[in-house]
């Protein structure tokens, strides 16, 4: 890793200006010593460190190492309670982690105490202090490839992303970006779904907020979009994430909407790169098709004049890949793709009696695969209200045109779920479609 590239990249004007103020803010260290908060020996060591730190900052060759002072700084971070003092200690620890290889190694070798001190700072009600602690923890993990308590850090960052302050959300996103350079952090973030869900909520607010200005917590629409999708791109290098993330968080349709209107080329590039990662797994193809990714790719390829040659090539390659799946699609193929994606929407197929008369027999193929998929939509906690309503409707059509259909609907547990939704559905539409499905099941039974 190049020494001039920080392991944890954070660039935010407010954050940087606040850091500059912390560096010069006087801290009453002598007063702490007189009060017994630090010993006279610790005070002497601290004064000596501050003198050497000036030399390190002013040295162009970074030939001065302050690694021997790291234990003192960590100890003081553990024992002091003053927010001003803790802010100063984290600022200097961060500078050491970025400038001095021996110091960051010393931090990595004492990870238990360092983590305890940093998480203590996160527990303080101070956004700057908590985010600085996250940045340091991430920098150590990235530089030295050591185990870090990413899970606990992501819980803190989730709360930060709920902030009304745009600078707090922006820094939190950048810290996650840096952390995901460590492959094991990706699975931890995905399992700690609250943080990822909050990130995606921030991304969706950039779309919903464009009509009236940037949404809450959005520092700048294009930059926020880039930061979140960059994280999604890194996550999709992990297969178990790539094959489930859209079903879990419905991100592809949001990225399509962003790509169509994005001004910044870097935003389009990272979105297309994320789709390319997902398209490597055939299970994702239905979702990409349902979200109309092929049409979006064609619009970008033909309608935009990009400077990035790699982006142009990726657009062409991904368009060709998608074309292999769309060239000979029938209405039934499109329906199956929609169902596989887990995201059902009302369309002409669902309301067409002719569609169901022609294709109802196909629903029993491969051990009633389509019926099982509809039952899965009803049971999946991530299913949208519209998906659940459509699934109830489609099952009613299956029972209507298949005399034996009610038996298998009951066998896979869909009948009981529909009956529950009839009274406990989240929306009036769900309750109505569930009622129609139950009526069809009862009518079918009476006819038989």
Short mmCIF file of C-alpha atoms in Angstrom, two decimals:
data_model
loop_
_atom_site.label_atom_id
_atom_site.label_comp_id
_atom_site.label_asym_id
_atom_site.label_seq_id
_atom_site.Cartn_x
_atom_site.Cartn_y
_atom_site.Cartn_z
CA UNK A 1 0.00 0.00 0.00
CA UNK A 2 1.34 3.40 -0.91
CA UNK A 3 2.38 5.35 2.20
CA UNK A 4 0.66 8.51 0.97
CA UNK A 5 -2.75 6.82 0.75
CA UNK A 6 -4.48 6.55 4.17
CA UNK A 7 -5.86 3.12 5.02
CA UNK A 8 -9.12 4.75 6.07
CA UNK A 9 -10.01 7.43 3.53
CA UNK A 10 -12.27 10.17 4.92
CA UNK A 11 -12.65 13.46 3.11
CA UNK A 12 -15.21 15.87 4.53
CA UNK A 13 -14.76 19.61 4.85
CA UNK A 14 -16.55 19.97 8.19
CA UNK A 15 -14.72 16.94 9.62
CA UNK A 16 -11.33 18.27 8.47
CA UNK A 17 -11.99 21.78 9.79
CA UNK A 18 -13.07 20.38 13.15
CA UNK A 19 -9.90 18.26 13.30
CA UNK A 20 -7.78 21.37 12.70
CA UNK A 21 -9.51 23.11 15.62
CA UNK A 22 -8.95 20.12 17.92
CA UNK A 23 -5.21 20.14 17.15
CA UNK A 24 -4.74 23.69 18.47
CA UNK A 25 -7.34 23.70 21.24
CA UNK A 26 -5.55 24.00 24.61
CA UNK A 27 -6.01 21.06 26.95
CA UNK A 28 -5.32 21.61 30.70
CA UNK A 29 -2.96 18.67 31.09
CA UNK A 30 -1.27 20.24 34.14
CA UNK A 31 -4.70 20.65 35.73
CA UNK A 32 -5.44 16.98 35.10
CA UNK A 33 -2.14 16.13 36.81
CA UNK A 34 -2.91 18.33 39.85
CA UNK A 35 -6.36 16.70 40.07
CA UNK A 36 -4.78 13.26 40.04
CA UNK A 37 -6.38 12.27 36.73
CA UNK A 38 -2.95 11.62 35.23
CA UNK A 39 0.37 11.08 37.01
CA UNK A 40 3.28 13.48 36.87
CA UNK A 41 5.23 10.86 34.92
CA UNK A 42 2.41 10.55 32.36
CA UNK A 43 2.35 14.36 32.06
CA UNK A 44 6.10 14.42 31.41
CA UNK A 45 5.81 11.66 28.77
CA UNK A 46 2.93 13.49 27.10
CA UNK A 47 4.89 16.76 26.87
CA UNK A 48 7.82 14.85 25.37
CA UNK A 49 5.47 13.19 22.87
CA UNK A 50 4.00 16.53 21.79
CA UNK A 51 7.45 17.89 21.01
CA UNK A 52 8.33 14.84 18.93
CA UNK A 53 4.96 14.94 17.17
CA UNK A 54 5.76 18.41 15.85
CA UNK A 55 8.98 16.96 14.38
CA UNK A 56 7.06 14.08 12.80
CA UNK A 57 4.48 16.42 11.22
CA UNK A 58 7.18 18.77 9.91
CA UNK A 59 9.48 15.99 8.67
CA UNK A 60 9.06 15.32 4.95
CA UNK A 61 10.78 11.94 5.27
CA UNK A 62 8.77 10.69 8.27
CA UNK A 63 12.02 9.45 9.78
CA UNK A 64 10.83 10.01 13.37
CA UNK A 65 8.82 7.18 14.96
CA UNK A 66 6.63 7.74 18.00
CA UNK A 67 5.59 4.12 18.46
CA UNK A 68 6.97 4.07 22.02
CA UNK A 69 4.32 6.63 23.02
CA UNK A 70 1.37 4.61 21.70
CA UNK A 71 0.75 2.72 25.00
CA UNK A 72 0.54 6.06 26.87
CA UNK A 73 -1.95 7.53 24.40
CA UNK A 74 -4.13 4.42 24.55
CA UNK A 75 -3.98 4.40 28.35
CA UNK A 76 -5.04 8.05 28.56
CA UNK A 77 -7.88 7.38 26.12
CA UNK A 78 -9.08 4.63 28.44
CA UNK A 79 -8.87 6.63 31.68
CA UNK A 80 -9.87 10.23 30.82
CA UNK A 81 -13.47 11.40 30.48
CA UNK A 82 -13.15 14.91 29.10
CA UNK A 83 -14.48 15.05 25.51
CA UNK A 84 -11.92 17.72 24.62
CA UNK A 85 -9.04 15.55 25.86
CA UNK A 86 -10.38 12.45 24.13
CA UNK A 87 -10.82 14.33 20.86
CA UNK A 88 -7.19 15.45 21.03
CA UNK A 89 -5.94 11.94 21.84
CA UNK A 90 -7.86 10.42 18.92
CA UNK A 91 -6.61 13.11 16.53
CA UNK A 92 -2.97 12.33 17.38
CA UNK A 93 -3.58 8.57 17.35
CA UNK A 94 -5.13 8.94 13.89
CA UNK A 95 -2.15 10.96 12.67
CA UNK A 96 0.23 8.29 13.96
CA UNK A 97 -1.83 5.55 12.31
CA UNK A 98 -1.60 7.38 8.97
CA UNK A 99 2.00 8.65 9.12
CA UNK A 100 4.01 6.17 11.19
CA UNK A 101 4.13 2.49 10.21
CA UNK A 102 5.69 1.45 13.53
CA UNK A 103 2.98 3.24 15.47
CA UNK A 104 0.14 1.56 13.61
CA UNK A 105 1.83 -1.79 14.20
CA UNK A 106 2.05 -0.98 17.90
CA UNK A 107 -1.67 -0.25 17.88
CA UNK A 108 -2.37 -3.54 16.08
CA UNK A 109 -0.27 -5.48 18.60
CA UNK A 110 -2.36 -4.11 21.46
CA UNK A 111 -5.74 -4.52 19.75
CA UNK A 112 -7.67 -5.54 22.86
CA UNK A 113 -6.81 -2.38 24.79
CA UNK A 114 -7.06 -0.21 21.69
CA UNK A 115 -10.53 -1.56 20.86
CA UNK A 116 -11.71 -1.05 24.42
CA UNK A 117 -10.51 2.55 24.38
CA UNK A 118 -12.06 3.28 20.97
CA UNK A 119 -15.42 1.73 21.79
CA UNK A 120 -15.43 3.76 25.00
CA UNK A 121 -15.20 6.85 22.78
CA UNK A 122 -18.08 5.59 20.63
CA UNK A 123 -20.21 5.36 23.76
CA UNK A 124 -19.74 9.08 24.37
CA UNK A 125 -22.49 11.30 22.98
CA UNK A 126 -20.17 13.05 20.55
CA UNK A 127 -20.40 12.37 16.80
CA UNK A 128 -16.86 13.52 16.02
CA UNK A 129 -15.35 11.38 18.74
CA UNK A 130 -17.26 8.25 17.71
CA UNK A 131 -16.53 8.63 13.99
CA UNK A 132 -12.85 9.31 14.66
CA UNK A 133 -12.71 6.14 16.73
CA UNK A 134 -14.30 4.19 13.86
CA UNK A 135 -11.78 5.65 11.40
CA UNK A 136 -8.83 4.64 13.57
CA UNK A 137 -10.16 1.12 14.14
CA UNK A 138 -10.70 0.70 10.40
CA UNK A 139 -7.27 2.09 9.53
CA UNK A 140 -5.54 -0.39 11.85
CA UNK A 141 -7.52 -3.34 10.46
CA UNK A 142 -6.89 -2.39 6.83
CA UNK A 143 -3.18 -1.62 7.26
CA UNK A 144 -2.22 -4.54 9.44
CA UNK A 145 -4.86 -7.11 8.44
CA UNK A 146 -5.82 -7.79 12.06
CA UNK A 147 -9.10 -8.91 13.55
CA UNK A 148 -11.34 -6.00 14.45
CA UNK A 149 -14.75 -5.79 16.09
CA UNK A 150 -16.43 -4.61 12.90
CA UNK A 151 -19.86 -5.80 14.02
CA UNK A 152 -19.95 -3.45 16.99
CA UNK A 153 -18.57 -0.64 14.86
CA UNK A 154 -21.26 -1.15 12.22
CA UNK A 155 -23.95 -0.92 14.92
CA UNK A 156 -22.54 2.48 15.87
CA UNK A 157 -22.32 3.61 12.25
CA UNK A 158 -25.95 2.62 11.66
CA UNK A 159 -26.95 5.13 14.35
CA UNK A 160 -24.68 7.75 12.78
CA UNK A 161 -26.42 7.33 9.42
CA UNK A 162 -29.70 8.25 11.06
CA UNK A 163 -28.31 11.67 11.93
CA UNK A 164 -29.86 14.87 10.64
CA UNK A 165 -26.32 16.20 10.09
CA UNK A 166 -25.17 15.55 6.54
CA UNK A 167 -21.48 15.59 7.49
CA UNK A 168 -22.03 12.80 10.03
CA UNK A 169 -23.78 10.59 7.47
CA UNK A 170 -21.10 11.33 4.87
CA UNK A 171 -18.19 10.39 7.16
CA UNK A 172 -20.00 7.25 8.35
CA UNK A 173 -20.43 6.09 4.74
CA UNK A 174 -16.77 6.73 3.97
CA UNK A 175 -15.67 4.72 7.01
CA UNK A 176 -17.79 1.78 5.82
CA UNK A 177 -16.21 2.13 2.36
CA UNK A 178 -12.76 1.80 3.90
CA UNK A 179 -13.75 -1.09 6.16
CA UNK A 180 -15.09 -3.11 3.22
CA UNK A 181 -11.57 -3.23 1.77
CA UNK A 182 -11.19 -6.04 4.33
CA UNK A 183 -13.06 -9.03 2.82
CA UNK A 184 -14.22 -10.45 6.15
CA UNK A 185 -15.86 -7.12 6.99
CA UNK A 186 -18.24 -7.62 4.06
CA UNK A 187 -19.93 -10.67 5.54
CA UNK A 188 -20.08 -8.97 8.93
CA UNK A 189 -21.81 -5.92 7.43
CA UNK A 190 -24.25 -8.11 5.50
CA UNK A 191 -25.12 -10.08 8.61
CA UNK A 192 -25.42 -6.85 10.59
CA UNK A 193 -28.32 -6.00 8.33
CA UNK A 194 -29.38 -2.87 10.22
CA UNK A 195 -26.36 -0.89 9.07
CA UNK A 196 -26.68 -1.99 5.45
CA UNK A 197 -30.43 -1.33 5.45
CA UNK A 198 -29.77 2.18 6.72
CA UNK A 199 -27.18 2.76 3.98
CA UNK A 200 -29.68 1.69 1.34
CA UNK A 201 -32.30 3.92 2.93
CA UNK A 202 -29.86 6.82 2.51
CA UNK A 203 -29.40 5.81 -1.13
CA UNK A 204 -33.14 5.74 -1.76
CA UNK A 205 -33.52 9.16 -0.14
CA UNK A 206 -31.20 10.58 -2.80
CA UNK A 207 -33.84 9.56 -5.34
CA UNK A 208 -36.94 10.61 -3.41
CA UNK A 209 -35.28 13.85 -2.36
CA UNK A 210 -34.25 15.04 -5.82
CA UNK A 211 -37.66 16.63 -6.44
CA UNK A 212 -37.34 18.94 -3.44
CA UNK A 213 -33.57 18.95 -2.96
CA UNK A 214 -31.25 16.43 -1.29
CA UNK A 215 -32.94 14.21 1.26
CA UNK A 216 -32.14 14.13 4.96
CA UNK A 217 -28.53 13.09 5.58
CA UNK A 218 -27.52 13.48 1.94
CA UNK A 219 -24.40 15.64 1.74
CA UNK A 220 -24.57 15.86 -2.06
CA UNK A 221 -26.76 13.64 -4.20
CA UNK A 222 -24.11 12.33 -6.60
CA UNK A 223 -21.43 11.88 -3.93
CA UNK A 224 -23.75 10.06 -1.56
CA UNK A 225 -24.96 7.82 -4.38
CA UNK A 226 -21.38 7.00 -5.31
CA UNK A 227 -20.37 6.20 -1.72
CA UNK A 228 -23.29 3.84 -1.07
CA UNK A 229 -23.12 2.04 -4.42
CA UNK A 230 -19.33 1.70 -4.03
CA UNK A 231 -20.07 -0.25 -0.85
CA UNK A 232 -22.64 -2.39 -2.70
CA UNK A 233 -20.06 -3.04 -5.43
CA UNK A 234 -17.54 -4.29 -2.86
CA UNK A 235 -20.19 -6.44 -1.21
CA UNK A 236 -21.15 -8.13 -4.49
CA UNK A 237 -17.68 -9.65 -4.76
CA UNK A 238 -18.92 -12.06 -2.07
CA UNK A 239 -21.11 -14.67 -3.75
CA UNK A 240 -23.52 -15.18 -0.86
CA UNK A 241 -24.16 -11.45 -0.84
CA UNK A 242 -24.38 -11.04 -4.62
CA UNK A 243 -27.09 -13.70 -5.01
CA UNK A 244 -29.39 -12.41 -2.24
CA UNK A 245 -28.88 -8.66 -1.82
CA UNK A 246 -31.51 -7.55 -4.35
CA UNK A 247 -34.17 -9.89 -3.01
CA UNK A 248 -33.38 -8.70 0.50
CA UNK A 249 -33.08 -4.95 -0.10
CA UNK A 250 -34.55 -4.23 -3.57
CA UNK A 251 -31.52 -2.22 -4.69
CA UNK A 252 -31.40 -2.91 -8.44
CA UNK A 253 -34.53 -0.91 -9.29
CA UNK A 254 -33.15 2.02 -7.27
CA UNK A 255 -29.86 1.85 -9.14
CA UNK A 256 -31.73 1.80 -12.47
CA UNK A 257 -33.52 5.01 -11.50
CA UNK A 258 -30.25 6.62 -10.45
CA UNK A 259 -28.33 5.49 -13.55
CA UNK A 260 -30.95 6.97 -15.87
CA UNK A 261 -30.57 10.45 -14.40
CA UNK A 262 -27.00 10.47 -13.02
CA UNK A 263 -24.87 13.35 -14.25
CA UNK A 264 -21.58 12.16 -12.77
CA UNK A 265 -19.85 9.49 -14.84
CA UNK A 266 -18.35 7.87 -11.75
CA UNK A 267 -21.85 7.14 -10.42
CA UNK A 268 -22.84 5.34 -13.62
CA UNK A 269 -19.53 3.46 -13.67
CA UNK A 270 -19.90 2.05 -10.17
CA UNK A 271 -23.56 1.09 -10.77
CA UNK A 272 -22.73 -0.77 -13.98
CA UNK A 273 -19.79 -2.48 -12.26
CA UNK A 274 -22.14 -3.66 -9.51
CA UNK A 275 -24.59 -5.07 -12.06
CA UNK A 276 -21.71 -6.82 -13.82
CA UNK A 277 -20.77 -8.53 -10.55
CA UNK A 278 -24.37 -9.62 -10.01
CA UNK A 279 -24.85 -10.82 -13.59
CA UNK A 280 -22.11 -13.40 -13.05
CA UNK A 281 -24.65 -15.40 -11.03
CA UNK A 282 -27.57 -16.75 -13.07
CA UNK A 283 -29.92 -16.54 -10.08
CA UNK A 284 -29.73 -12.74 -10.37
CA UNK A 285 -30.73 -12.56 -14.03
CA UNK A 286 -34.51 -12.60 -13.41
CA UNK A 287 -34.24 -9.69 -11.02
CA UNK A 288 -32.07 -7.71 -13.43
CA UNK A 289 -34.59 -8.33 -16.21
CA UNK A 290 -37.60 -7.41 -14.09
CA UNK A 291 -35.90 -4.17 -13.03
CA UNK A 292 -35.42 -3.38 -16.74
CA UNK A 293 -31.65 -3.24 -16.52
CA UNK A 294 -31.24 -4.18 -20.25
CA UNK A 295 -33.26 -1.16 -21.36
CA UNK A 296 -31.27 1.08 -19.02
CA UNK A 297 -27.97 -0.29 -20.36
CA UNK A 298 -29.06 0.36 -23.93
CA UNK A 299 -30.05 3.91 -23.08
CA UNK A 300 -26.70 4.55 -21.44
CA UNK A 301 -24.75 2.91 -24.24
CA UNK A 302 -26.48 4.77 -27.06
CA UNK A 303 -27.56 7.99 -25.40
CA UNK A 304 -24.48 8.97 -23.41
CA UNK A 305 -20.97 9.82 -24.60
CA UNK A 306 -18.75 8.58 -21.78
CA UNK A 307 -15.02 9.33 -21.58
CA UNK A 308 -14.14 6.16 -19.66
CA UNK A 309 -13.23 3.43 -22.15
CA UNK A 310 -13.55 0.72 -19.50
CA UNK A 311 -17.09 1.88 -18.76
CA UNK A 312 -17.98 1.76 -22.47
CA UNK A 313 -16.64 -1.79 -22.73
CA UNK A 314 -18.46 -2.95 -19.59
CA UNK A 315 -21.70 -1.48 -20.93
CA UNK A 316 -21.27 -3.36 -24.20
CA UNK A 317 -20.36 -6.65 -22.52
CA UNK A 318 -23.19 -6.47 -20.00
CA UNK A 319 -25.69 -5.49 -22.71
CA UNK A 320 -24.66 -8.58 -24.69
CA UNK A 321 -25.00 -10.78 -21.61
CA UNK A 322 -28.49 -9.49 -20.90
CA UNK A 323 -29.47 -9.88 -24.58
CA UNK A 324 -28.81 -13.62 -24.33
CA UNK A 325 -31.68 -13.83 -21.85
CA UNK A 326 -34.14 -11.39 -23.43
CA UNK A 327 -33.98 -12.34 -27.13
CA UNK A 328 -36.60 -15.10 -27.11
CA UNK A 329 -38.63 -14.33 -23.98
CA UNK A 330 -42.38 -15.05 -23.98
CA UNK A 331 -44.93 -13.54 -21.62
CA UNK A 332 -44.65 -16.71 -19.53
CA UNK A 333 -40.84 -16.32 -19.36
CA UNK A 334 -41.25 -12.74 -18.16
CA UNK A 335 -43.77 -13.85 -15.54
CA UNK A 336 -41.42 -16.57 -14.27
CA UNK A 337 -38.53 -14.10 -14.09
CA UNK A 338 -40.67 -11.71 -12.10
CA UNK A 339 -41.64 -14.52 -9.74
CA UNK A 340 -38.04 -15.71 -9.34
CA UNK A 341 -37.00 -12.20 -8.42
CA UNK A 342 -39.49 -12.28 -5.56
CA UNK A 343 -40.85 -8.87 -6.60
CA UNK A 344 -44.28 -9.21 -8.18
CA UNK A 345 -46.02 -6.24 -9.77
CA UNK A 346 -49.43 -5.85 -11.36
CA UNK A 347 -49.33 -6.28 -15.12
CA UNK A 348 -51.50 -7.46 -17.97
CA UNK A 349 -50.56 -11.11 -17.37
CA UNK A 350 -52.06 -11.21 -13.91
CA UNK A 351 -55.43 -9.85 -15.03
CA UNK A 352 -55.68 -11.89 -18.23
CA UNK A 353 -57.95 -14.94 -18.13
CA UNK A 354 -56.40 -16.12 -21.40
CA UNK A 355 -52.93 -16.06 -19.82
CA UNK A 356 -53.98 -18.35 -16.98
CA UNK A 357 -56.00 -20.71 -19.21
CA UNK A 358 -52.97 -21.21 -21.46
CA UNK A 359 -50.32 -21.51 -18.78
CA UNK A 360 -51.98 -23.01 -15.70
CA UNK A 361 -50.66 -26.48 -16.55
CA UNK A 362 -47.09 -25.14 -16.47
CA UNK A 363 -47.54 -24.22 -12.81
CA UNK A 364 -47.55 -27.92 -11.93
CA UNK A 365 -44.32 -28.70 -13.80
CA UNK A 366 -41.12 -29.49 -11.92
CA UNK A 367 -42.97 -30.53 -8.78
CA UNK A 368 -45.29 -27.48 -8.79
CA UNK A 369 -42.31 -25.11 -8.84
CA UNK A 370 -44.35 -21.99 -9.65
CA UNK A 371 -46.86 -22.64 -6.87
CA UNK A 372 -44.00 -23.15 -4.44
CA UNK A 373 -42.45 -19.85 -5.54
CA UNK A 374 -45.76 -18.06 -4.97
CA UNK A 375 -46.00 -19.62 -1.51
CA UNK A 376 -42.45 -18.40 -0.81
CA UNK A 377 -43.43 -14.84 -1.72
CA UNK A 378 -46.32 -15.03 0.77
CA UNK A 379 -44.03 -16.25 3.54
CA UNK A 380 -40.92 -14.13 2.89
CA UNK A 381 -40.58 -11.25 5.40
CA UNK A 382 -38.87 -9.11 2.76
CA UNK A 383 -41.80 -9.37 0.29
CA UNK A 384 -43.44 -6.03 -0.49
CA UNK A 385 -47.14 -5.48 0.13
CA UNK A 386 -47.75 -5.41 -3.63
CA UNK A 387 -45.89 -8.71 -4.09
CA UNK A 388 -48.02 -10.38 -1.43
CA UNK A 389 -51.26 -9.08 -2.95
CA UNK A 390 -50.27 -10.24 -6.45
CA UNK A 391 -49.23 -13.66 -5.12
CA UNK A 392 -52.66 -14.10 -3.50
CA UNK A 393 -54.30 -13.17 -6.80
CA UNK A 394 -52.13 -15.55 -8.84
CA UNK A 395 -52.87 -18.44 -6.50
CA UNK A 396 -56.60 -17.74 -6.86
CA UNK A 397 -56.19 -18.00 -10.64
CA UNK A 398 -54.27 -21.25 -10.27
CA UNK A 399 -57.09 -22.73 -8.19
CA UNK A 400 -59.72 -21.36 -10.55
CA UNK A 401 -58.31 -23.05 -13.65
CA UNK A 402 -56.92 -26.20 -12.02
CA UNK A 403 -59.54 -28.42 -10.30
CA UNK A 404 -56.84 -30.10 -8.22
CA UNK A 405 -55.01 -26.85 -7.44
CA UNK A 406 -56.55 -26.30 -4.00
CA UNK A 407 -54.99 -29.52 -2.72
CA UNK A 408 -51.47 -28.47 -3.49
CA UNK A 409 -52.04 -24.88 -2.29
CA UNK A 410 -52.97 -26.41 1.05
CA UNK A 411 -50.05 -28.85 0.96
CA UNK A 412 -47.39 -26.14 0.64
CA UNK A 413 -48.97 -24.08 3.43
CA UNK A 414 -50.18 -21.30 1.16
CA UNK A 415 -53.86 -21.81 2.01
CA UNK A 416 -53.29 -21.20 5.72
CA UNK A 417 -51.14 -18.16 4.99
CA UNK A 418 -53.78 -16.68 2.68
CA UNK A 419 -56.49 -17.22 5.29
CA UNK A 420 -54.35 -15.39 7.83
CA UNK A 421 -53.75 -12.51 5.43
CA UNK A 422 -57.51 -12.23 4.85
CA UNK A 423 -57.86 -10.70 8.33
CA UNK A 424 -54.31 -9.67 9.24
CA UNK A 425 -52.96 -8.37 5.92
CA UNK A 426 -50.90 -5.18 6.09
CA UNK A 427 -53.01 -3.36 3.48
CA UNK A 428 -56.59 -3.34 2.23
CA UNK A 429 -55.35 -4.66 -1.11
CA UNK A 430 -53.75 -7.71 0.52
CA UNK A 431 -56.90 -8.45 2.53
CA UNK A 432 -59.06 -8.16 -0.57
CA UNK A 433 -56.89 -10.43 -2.75
CA UNK A 434 -56.59 -12.94 0.09
CA UNK A 435 -60.39 -12.94 0.46
CA UNK A 436 -60.81 -13.52 -3.29
CA UNK A 437 -58.33 -16.39 -3.13
CA UNK A 438 -60.11 -18.05 -0.20
CA UNK A 439 -63.45 -17.65 -1.96
CA UNK A 440 -62.01 -19.30 -5.07
CA UNK A 441 -60.69 -22.20 -2.99
CA UNK A 442 -64.11 -22.68 -1.37
CA UNK A 443 -65.91 -22.37 -4.72
CA UNK A 444 -63.54 -24.93 -6.24
CA UNK A 445 -64.26 -27.32 -3.35
CA UNK A 446 -68.02 -26.89 -3.76
CA UNK A 447 -67.86 -27.55 -7.50
CA UNK A 448 -65.79 -30.69 -6.99
#
